Amino acid sequence: MSLLLRNALLLDPAAGDYTEGDLRCEDGRIVETGSGLHAAGDTRVVDVAGAPVVPGLIDAHVHVTALSADLAALGSLSPSYVTAHSARIMGQMLDRGFTTVRDASGADHGLADAQAEGLIRGPRVLFCGKGLSQTGGHGDLRGRGVNQRDDHPCCAGVGRVADGVEAVRVAARDELRKGAHHIKVMASGGVASPTDRIDSTQYSMDELRAVVEEARAANRYVAAHAYTARAVNRALEAGVRTIEHGNLLDDSSVELFLRHDAFLVPTLVTYWALKEEGMAFGLPEPSWRKVDEVLDAGLRALERAARGGVRLAYGSDLLGGMHRHQNQEFRLRREVQQPIDVLRAATTNAAELAGLAGEIGTLAVGARADLLVLDGDPLEDIGVLAEPRRIRHVVQGGEVVTG
Ligand code: ZN
Ligand code: ZN
């Protein structure tokens, strides 16, 4: 099966410019670019008439199992019911141009395999299983009055509780055993958790270091949920590779990002969406009140990190009915960044973060044939990517999957 796009403007995100030409895909890979390429007998030819073609987008922070903003409820739903919703959520992400996503807790090897085998239409899923949380941390979703814990491994949920160096090692090893692409730890309080504070730090340094050591032993890395500079800096010092959110980081954090060659994954759109619509989609009111602590700070943190030269990846972190705003992150970031830099966050930078540089997030020969044909130039106006209807075709693994 071969696909040939004719007369395209092919974007190289690293260089930040276009080349006019054709692009040919075969067996899921980009095999040739240039002008006047030859189409063999069974090749599907699409003349895109000068349209910009960009690599398929990568969202480095999603929760494909989050069918509601009431994350505590997930564990009491039937796993098959959650899977049905995940399939719907993933299909809609693909329609929005996302051909790969990094799940930041909740998705498991079953969803990733089902997508890879073509049973579920959606982005390729880089999963971590359940995020590690201390008792009373961001992944412990019990209310104050609940003492029992039901952590049945087959039930859906975004967190698993583990306390102490030995227990976090076992939890990390267990997620790695199940094929985790990365390990997620909750290193500060959060919005959706009922009993913690946004400004709390979570896990001792010894626990964080133990998780990092386990991930590194398996040639994997750790992603940490963290808001304040205090929490972000502890995680970076422990060797965490990606900081999720980071809304309240400061200049000392920027320095640590550079020193440790770490990535920041801001998720601005989710705070905006939670404030506007969170309660309508299941976010409990006490959690909704916490949104204000991080909402306005997010854009300033992004600006500070970008100015300081921190590597940034695209994240959305949306829940429930708010998933439909996934592309609005492009629009929010343009307030403080150039279009090419926002695009890099969702292509080359995210690929590098995932350890898949050259494989995804690029139109280079040899890469997976994931790409988008657009009806406008995102380098002129990144808002083109904020409107899924302006994506004419999504191509994934060399096949036109939408439009
Ligand atoms: Zn988080
Ligand atoms: Zn998240």
Short mmCIF file of C-alpha atoms and ligand atoms in Angstrom, two decimals:
data_model
loop_
_atom_site.label_atom_id
_atom_site.label_comp_id
_atom_site.label_asym_id
_atom_site.label_seq_id
_atom_site.Cartn_x
_atom_site.Cartn_y
_atom_site.Cartn_z
CA MET A 1 0.00 0.00 0.00
CA SER A 2 1.55 3.23 -1.16
CA LEU A 3 0.44 6.86 -0.99
CA LEU A 4 1.80 9.77 -3.00
CA LEU A 5 1.05 13.39 -2.12
CA ARG A 6 1.69 15.69 -5.06
CA ASN A 7 2.45 19.42 -5.02
CA ALA A 8 2.82 19.87 -1.29
CA LEU A 9 4.54 22.46 0.83
CA LEU A 10 6.50 20.14 3.10
CA LEU A 11 7.36 21.57 6.49
CA ASP A 12 10.62 20.81 8.23
CA PRO A 13 9.87 21.87 11.82
CA ALA A 14 13.54 21.80 12.85
CA ALA A 15 14.56 24.21 10.08
CA GLY A 16 11.30 26.15 10.29
CA ASP A 17 10.69 26.30 6.54
CA TYR A 18 8.92 24.61 3.66
CA THR A 19 10.13 22.73 0.60
CA GLU A 20 7.87 22.39 -2.44
CA GLY A 21 7.53 18.85 -3.67
CA ASP A 22 5.94 15.42 -3.53
CA LEU A 23 6.03 12.91 -0.70
CA ARG A 24 5.66 9.16 -1.04
CA CYS A 25 4.79 6.69 1.72
CA GLU A 26 5.06 2.94 1.66
CA ASP A 27 4.43 0.33 4.35
CA GLY A 28 3.70 3.03 6.88
CA ARG A 29 6.89 5.03 6.34
CA ILE A 30 7.90 8.10 4.36
CA VAL A 31 10.16 6.64 1.68
CA GLU A 32 10.80 9.50 -0.71
CA THR A 33 10.42 13.28 -1.04
CA GLY A 34 11.25 15.43 -4.07
CA SER A 35 9.72 16.76 -7.23
CA GLY A 36 7.97 14.68 -9.90
CA LEU A 37 8.05 11.42 -7.94
CA HIS A 38 6.98 8.28 -9.79
CA ALA A 39 3.76 6.54 -8.74
CA ALA A 40 3.78 2.75 -9.07
CA GLY A 41 0.61 0.90 -10.15
CA ASP A 42 -1.20 0.52 -6.83
CA THR A 43 -0.26 3.94 -5.45
CA ARG A 44 -3.03 6.22 -4.27
CA VAL A 45 -2.21 9.71 -5.56
CA VAL A 46 -3.55 12.85 -3.87
CA ASP A 47 -2.79 16.20 -5.46
CA VAL A 48 -2.83 18.66 -2.56
CA ALA A 49 -2.40 21.68 -4.85
CA GLY A 50 0.19 23.61 -2.88
CA ALA A 51 -1.26 22.93 0.58
CA PRO A 52 1.03 22.96 3.62
CA VAL A 53 1.82 19.48 4.93
CA VAL A 54 3.07 19.14 8.52
CA PRO A 55 4.00 16.12 10.66
CA GLY A 56 1.15 14.47 12.56
CA LEU A 57 0.71 16.18 15.92
CA ILE A 58 1.88 14.74 19.24
CA ASP A 59 0.07 15.60 22.46
CA ALA A 60 2.45 14.82 25.32
CA HIS A 61 -0.14 14.97 28.10
CA VAL A 62 -3.54 13.35 27.68
CA HIS A 63 -5.77 10.96 29.62
CA VAL A 64 -7.60 8.82 27.07
CA THR A 65 -9.54 7.00 29.81
CA ALA A 66 -10.83 10.22 31.40
CA LEU A 67 -14.42 9.98 30.26
CA SER A 68 -15.42 12.34 33.09
CA ALA A 69 -13.75 15.05 35.14
CA ASP A 70 -14.80 13.05 38.21
CA LEU A 71 -11.70 10.87 38.22
CA ALA A 72 -12.64 9.21 41.51
CA ALA A 73 -15.64 7.65 39.77
CA LEU A 74 -13.53 5.86 37.15
CA GLY A 75 -12.60 3.00 39.45
CA SER A 76 -16.21 2.01 40.03
CA LEU A 77 -17.09 1.81 36.35
CA SER A 78 -16.91 -1.37 34.32
CA PRO A 79 -13.48 -1.60 32.62
CA SER A 80 -15.19 -2.54 29.34
CA TYR A 81 -17.40 0.54 29.57
CA VAL A 82 -14.34 2.75 30.15
CA THR A 83 -12.62 1.13 27.16
CA ALA A 84 -15.59 1.91 24.93
CA HIS A 85 -15.33 5.56 25.94
CA SER A 86 -11.55 5.55 25.47
CA ALA A 87 -12.02 4.29 21.91
CA ARG A 88 -14.36 7.19 21.21
CA ILE A 89 -12.00 9.72 22.83
CA MET A 90 -9.03 8.37 20.86
CA GLY A 91 -10.89 8.47 17.54
CA GLN A 92 -11.77 12.11 18.13
CA MET A 93 -8.14 12.92 18.96
CA LEU A 94 -7.08 11.43 15.63
CA ASP A 95 -9.68 13.57 13.85
CA ARG A 96 -8.09 16.62 15.51
CA GLY A 97 -4.73 15.77 13.93
CA PHE A 98 -3.05 13.96 16.82
CA THR A 99 -1.39 10.83 15.47
CA THR A 100 0.56 10.04 18.68
CA VAL A 101 -0.30 10.81 22.30
CA ARG A 102 1.56 10.30 25.52
CA ASP A 103 -0.93 9.23 28.16
CA ALA A 104 -0.09 10.78 31.52
CA SER A 105 -1.85 8.04 33.53
CA GLY A 106 -4.83 5.78 33.07
CA ALA A 107 -4.11 4.08 29.73
CA ASP A 108 -2.54 0.63 29.76
CA HIS A 109 -0.99 -1.85 27.37
CA GLY A 110 -4.44 -3.07 26.32
CA LEU A 111 -5.41 0.26 24.78
CA ALA A 112 -1.99 0.70 23.18
CA ASP A 113 -2.10 -2.80 21.68
CA ALA A 114 -5.68 -2.41 20.48
CA GLN A 115 -4.71 0.77 18.64
CA ALA A 116 -1.56 -0.79 17.20
CA GLU A 117 -3.54 -3.78 15.95
CA GLY A 118 -6.14 -1.55 14.32
CA LEU A 119 -8.97 -2.53 16.69
CA ILE A 120 -9.26 1.05 17.93
CA ARG A 121 -9.02 3.99 15.59
CA GLY A 122 -6.90 6.65 17.27
CA PRO A 123 -3.43 8.02 17.95
CA ARG A 124 -0.59 5.70 18.86
CA VAL A 125 -0.58 5.60 22.69
CA LEU A 126 2.58 5.91 24.78
CA PHE A 127 1.27 4.78 28.16
CA CYS A 128 2.47 4.72 31.76
CA GLY A 129 -0.29 2.70 33.38
CA LYS A 130 -1.22 4.26 36.71
CA GLY A 131 0.56 7.23 38.23
CA LEU A 132 2.37 6.67 41.54
CA SER A 133 0.97 8.68 44.42
CA GLN A 134 1.61 8.88 48.12
CA THR A 135 -1.27 8.45 50.56
CA GLY A 136 -3.31 11.65 50.41
CA GLY A 137 -1.51 12.67 47.22
CA HIS A 138 -2.77 13.68 43.79
CA GLY A 139 -3.45 10.08 42.80
CA ASP A 140 -5.30 9.20 46.00
CA LEU A 141 -8.85 10.14 45.12
CA ARG A 142 -10.55 9.13 48.35
CA GLY A 143 -12.51 11.79 50.16
CA ARG A 144 -11.63 12.49 53.78
CA GLY A 145 -14.38 10.22 55.08
CA VAL A 146 -13.25 7.17 53.11
CA ASN A 147 -10.71 4.88 54.72
CA GLN A 148 -10.90 1.81 52.56
CA ARG A 149 -8.86 1.61 49.44
CA ASP A 150 -9.78 -0.46 46.43
CA ASP A 151 -6.82 -0.50 44.10
CA HIS A 152 -7.88 -3.45 42.02
CA PRO A 153 -5.39 -3.45 39.13
CA CYS A 154 -8.01 -4.15 36.47
CA CYS A 155 -10.23 -1.22 37.43
CA ALA A 156 -9.82 2.02 35.56
CA GLY A 157 -8.17 4.88 37.42
CA VAL A 158 -5.33 7.34 37.09
CA GLY A 159 -3.39 6.61 40.27
CA ARG A 160 -2.02 3.89 42.52
CA VAL A 161 -0.95 4.58 46.07
CA ALA A 162 2.52 3.51 47.20
CA ASP A 163 4.36 4.83 50.26
CA GLY A 164 7.98 4.29 51.16
CA VAL A 165 11.06 3.55 49.11
CA GLU A 166 10.41 -0.19 48.84
CA ALA A 167 6.77 0.23 47.88
CA VAL A 168 7.45 2.83 45.18
CA ARG A 169 10.14 0.59 43.71
CA VAL A 170 7.67 -2.29 43.52
CA ALA A 171 5.02 -0.04 41.96
CA ALA A 172 7.44 1.31 39.36
CA ARG A 173 8.70 -2.17 38.55
CA ASP A 174 5.14 -3.39 38.23
CA GLU A 175 4.24 -0.66 35.71
CA LEU A 176 7.48 -1.36 33.81
CA ARG A 177 6.59 -5.07 33.82
CA LYS A 178 3.36 -4.15 32.05
CA GLY A 179 5.29 -2.28 29.38
CA ALA A 180 5.11 1.31 30.64
CA HIS A 181 6.73 3.75 28.28
CA HIS A 182 7.46 6.08 31.20
CA ILE A 183 6.66 6.22 34.91
CA LYS A 184 4.39 8.94 36.25
CA VAL A 185 4.74 10.28 39.77
CA MET A 186 2.59 12.80 41.57
CA ALA A 187 5.15 15.21 43.05
CA SER A 188 2.76 17.93 44.21
CA GLY A 189 -0.85 18.55 45.04
CA GLY A 190 -3.33 18.96 42.23
CA VAL A 191 -6.70 20.26 41.17
CA ALA A 192 -8.71 17.05 40.78
CA SER A 193 -7.56 15.40 44.04
CA PRO A 194 -9.91 15.93 46.98
CA THR A 195 -7.62 16.12 50.01
CA ASP A 196 -4.32 17.72 48.99
CA ARG A 197 -3.22 21.30 48.51
CA ILE A 198 -1.83 22.66 45.24
CA ASP A 199 1.20 24.01 47.10
CA SER A 200 2.09 20.77 48.87
CA THR A 201 5.11 18.76 47.81
CA GLN A 202 4.58 15.01 47.57
CA TYR A 203 6.95 12.09 48.05
CA SER A 204 10.24 12.29 49.90
CA MET A 205 13.43 12.84 47.93
CA ASP A 206 14.39 9.24 48.65
CA GLU A 207 11.14 7.98 47.14
CA LEU A 208 11.50 10.18 44.05
CA ARG A 209 15.10 9.07 43.55
CA ALA A 210 14.12 5.42 43.92
CA VAL A 211 11.48 5.76 41.19
CA VAL A 212 13.96 7.51 38.89
CA GLU A 213 16.50 4.76 39.54
CA GLU A 214 13.98 2.05 38.61
CA ALA A 215 12.93 3.84 35.43
CA ARG A 216 16.51 4.42 34.37
CA ALA A 217 17.40 0.79 35.04
CA ALA A 218 14.80 -0.12 32.41
CA ASN A 219 15.94 2.65 30.05
CA ARG A 220 12.75 4.54 30.70
CA TYR A 221 12.19 7.92 32.35
CA VAL A 222 9.98 9.61 34.94
CA ALA A 223 7.33 12.25 34.34
CA ALA A 224 6.25 14.25 37.40
CA HIS A 225 3.06 16.16 38.04
CA ALA A 226 4.23 19.35 39.83
CA TYR A 227 3.03 22.94 40.17
CA THR A 228 5.14 25.07 42.49
CA ALA A 229 8.82 25.92 42.05
CA ARG A 230 9.50 24.00 45.25
CA ALA A 231 7.87 20.82 43.90
CA VAL A 232 9.28 21.24 40.38
CA ASN A 233 12.81 21.76 41.67
CA ARG A 234 12.72 18.73 43.96
CA ALA A 235 11.56 16.54 41.08
CA LEU A 236 14.27 17.87 38.76
CA GLU A 237 16.93 17.36 41.40
CA ALA A 238 15.77 13.77 41.81
CA GLY A 239 16.33 13.18 38.09
CA VAL A 240 12.80 13.44 36.69
CA ARG A 241 12.92 14.04 32.92
CA THR A 242 9.59 15.77 32.27
CA ILE A 243 7.63 18.17 34.44
CA GLU A 244 3.91 18.20 33.82
CA HIS A 245 2.10 21.56 34.26
CA GLY A 246 4.75 23.60 36.16
CA ASN A 247 2.40 26.58 36.42
CA LEU A 248 4.14 28.10 39.44
CA LEU A 249 7.79 27.54 38.51
CA ASP A 250 10.38 30.32 38.86
CA ASP A 251 13.81 31.27 37.52
CA SER A 252 15.57 28.76 39.78
CA SER A 253 13.45 26.05 38.12
CA VAL A 254 14.46 27.25 34.66
CA GLU A 255 18.09 26.85 35.61
CA LEU A 256 17.46 23.30 36.83
CA PHE A 257 15.61 22.37 33.63
CA LEU A 258 18.65 23.42 31.64
CA ARG A 259 21.12 21.72 33.93
CA HIS A 260 19.20 18.40 33.82
CA ASP A 261 18.20 18.67 30.16
CA ALA A 262 14.58 18.20 31.21
CA PHE A 263 11.34 19.04 29.41
CA LEU A 264 8.38 21.11 30.53
CA VAL A 265 4.90 20.06 29.38
CA PRO A 266 2.52 22.95 30.07
CA THR A 267 -1.19 22.15 29.89
CA LEU A 268 -2.76 25.60 29.80
CA VAL A 269 -5.98 24.66 28.04
CA THR A 270 -7.22 22.38 30.80
CA TYR A 271 -7.37 25.17 33.41
CA TRP A 272 -9.27 27.39 31.07
CA ALA A 273 -11.68 24.53 30.28
CA LEU A 274 -12.03 23.44 33.92
CA LYS A 275 -12.90 26.96 34.96
CA GLU A 276 -15.48 27.39 32.21
CA GLU A 277 -17.01 23.92 32.06
CA GLY A 278 -15.42 21.70 34.70
CA MET A 279 -18.43 21.42 36.97
CA ALA A 280 -20.74 20.63 34.07
CA PHE A 281 -18.49 17.67 33.24
CA GLY A 282 -18.22 16.19 36.72
CA LEU A 283 -15.48 18.15 38.50
CA PRO A 284 -16.50 18.35 42.18
CA GLU A 285 -16.92 21.91 43.45
CA PRO A 286 -14.00 21.87 45.95
CA SER A 287 -11.69 20.90 43.08
CA TRP A 288 -13.17 23.58 40.84
CA ARG A 289 -12.25 26.19 43.46
CA LYS A 290 -8.59 25.14 43.25
CA VAL A 291 -8.35 26.02 39.54
CA ASP A 292 -7.82 29.72 40.30
CA GLU A 293 -4.50 29.01 41.99
CA VAL A 294 -2.92 27.90 38.72
CA LEU A 295 -5.04 29.38 35.92
CA ASP A 296 -3.37 32.74 35.36
CA ALA A 297 0.12 31.65 36.37
CA GLY A 298 0.34 29.05 33.59
CA LEU A 299 0.96 31.44 30.73
CA ARG A 300 3.59 33.36 32.69
CA ALA A 301 5.38 30.11 33.53
CA LEU A 302 5.39 29.12 29.86
CA GLU A 303 6.78 32.52 28.87
CA ARG A 304 9.49 32.32 31.53
CA ALA A 305 10.51 28.80 30.49
CA ALA A 306 10.47 29.61 26.77
CA ARG A 307 12.58 32.72 27.27
CA GLY A 308 15.04 30.72 29.37
CA GLY A 309 15.48 28.11 26.64
CA VAL A 310 13.66 25.20 28.34
CA ARG A 311 12.56 22.45 25.94
CA LEU A 312 8.78 22.53 25.75
CA ALA A 313 6.27 19.96 24.59
CA TYR A 314 2.56 20.29 23.82
CA GLY A 315 0.10 19.10 26.47
CA SER A 316 -3.66 19.43 26.91
CA ASP A 317 -4.66 17.27 29.93
CA LEU A 318 -8.38 17.57 29.19
CA LEU A 319 -11.04 15.47 30.88
CA GLY A 320 -14.55 14.31 29.95
CA GLY A 321 -16.55 16.51 27.62
CA MET A 322 -13.72 19.07 27.60
CA HIS A 323 -11.55 16.94 25.30
CA ARG A 324 -13.00 18.80 22.35
CA HIS A 325 -10.81 21.82 23.23
CA GLN A 326 -7.58 19.86 22.62
CA ASN A 327 -6.36 22.13 19.81
CA GLN A 328 -7.00 25.36 21.73
CA GLU A 329 -3.62 24.97 23.42
CA PHE A 330 -2.12 26.19 20.11
CA ARG A 331 -4.08 29.41 20.40
CA LEU A 332 -3.21 29.98 24.06
CA ARG A 333 0.52 29.50 23.50
CA ARG A 334 0.72 31.96 20.63
CA GLU A 335 0.27 34.75 23.20
CA VAL A 336 3.88 34.20 24.29
CA GLN A 337 5.55 32.14 21.54
CA GLN A 338 6.21 32.25 17.82
CA PRO A 339 4.13 29.86 15.69
CA ILE A 340 7.12 27.71 14.74
CA ASP A 341 8.01 27.20 18.40
CA VAL A 342 4.47 26.16 19.26
CA LEU A 343 4.50 23.75 16.33
CA ARG A 344 7.84 22.29 17.42
CA ALA A 345 6.36 21.60 20.86
CA ALA A 346 3.79 19.34 19.17
CA THR A 347 6.24 17.71 16.73
CA THR A 348 10.04 17.58 17.06
CA ASN A 349 10.25 18.44 20.77
CA ALA A 350 7.53 15.98 21.77
CA ALA A 351 9.20 13.28 19.65
CA GLU A 352 12.49 13.93 21.38
CA LEU A 353 10.80 13.84 24.78
CA ALA A 354 9.33 10.45 23.93
CA GLY A 355 12.65 9.10 22.67
CA LEU A 356 11.22 8.91 19.15
CA ALA A 357 13.18 11.64 17.37
CA GLY A 358 13.39 10.91 13.64
CA GLU A 359 10.57 8.40 14.00
CA ILE A 360 7.62 10.76 14.51
CA GLY A 361 7.18 14.55 14.48
CA THR A 362 9.08 14.88 11.19
CA LEU A 363 8.56 14.48 7.44
CA ALA A 364 12.07 13.10 6.97
CA VAL A 365 12.57 10.00 4.86
CA GLY A 366 12.46 6.94 7.10
CA ALA A 367 9.99 8.43 9.60
CA ARG A 368 6.56 6.99 10.19
CA ALA A 369 4.15 8.40 7.64
CA ASP A 370 2.02 10.47 10.03
CA LEU A 371 1.11 13.84 8.57
CA LEU A 372 -1.55 16.47 8.10
CA VAL A 373 -2.63 18.33 4.98
CA LEU A 374 -3.77 21.81 6.04
CA ASP A 375 -5.81 24.49 4.35
CA GLY A 376 -3.68 27.36 5.71
CA ASP A 377 -0.12 28.10 6.74
CA PRO A 378 0.44 27.48 10.48
CA LEU A 379 3.67 29.48 10.40
CA GLU A 380 1.64 32.52 9.38
CA ASP A 381 -1.16 31.75 11.80
CA ILE A 382 -0.84 28.91 14.31
CA GLY A 383 -4.60 29.30 14.78
CA VAL A 384 -4.93 27.04 11.70
CA LEU A 385 -4.06 24.12 13.99
CA ALA A 386 -6.51 25.31 16.62
CA GLU A 387 -9.37 24.58 14.19
CA PRO A 388 -9.65 20.87 13.38
CA ARG A 389 -11.90 21.67 10.41
CA ARG A 390 -8.89 23.29 8.73
CA ILE A 391 -7.15 19.91 8.61
CA ARG A 392 -8.02 18.56 5.17
CA HIS A 393 -6.56 15.11 5.67
CA VAL A 394 -5.00 13.21 8.51
CA VAL A 395 -2.54 10.55 7.33
CA GLN A 396 -1.42 7.95 9.87
CA GLY A 397 0.97 5.13 9.02
CA GLY A 398 0.71 6.07 5.35
CA GLU A 399 -3.07 5.82 5.20
CA VAL A 400 -5.54 8.64 4.85
CA VAL A 401 -7.63 8.20 8.01
CA THR A 402 -9.89 11.24 7.78
CA GLY A 403 -11.20 13.61 5.13
ZN ZN B 1 -1.27 16.45 36.69
ZN ZN B 2 -2.85 14.96 33.66
#
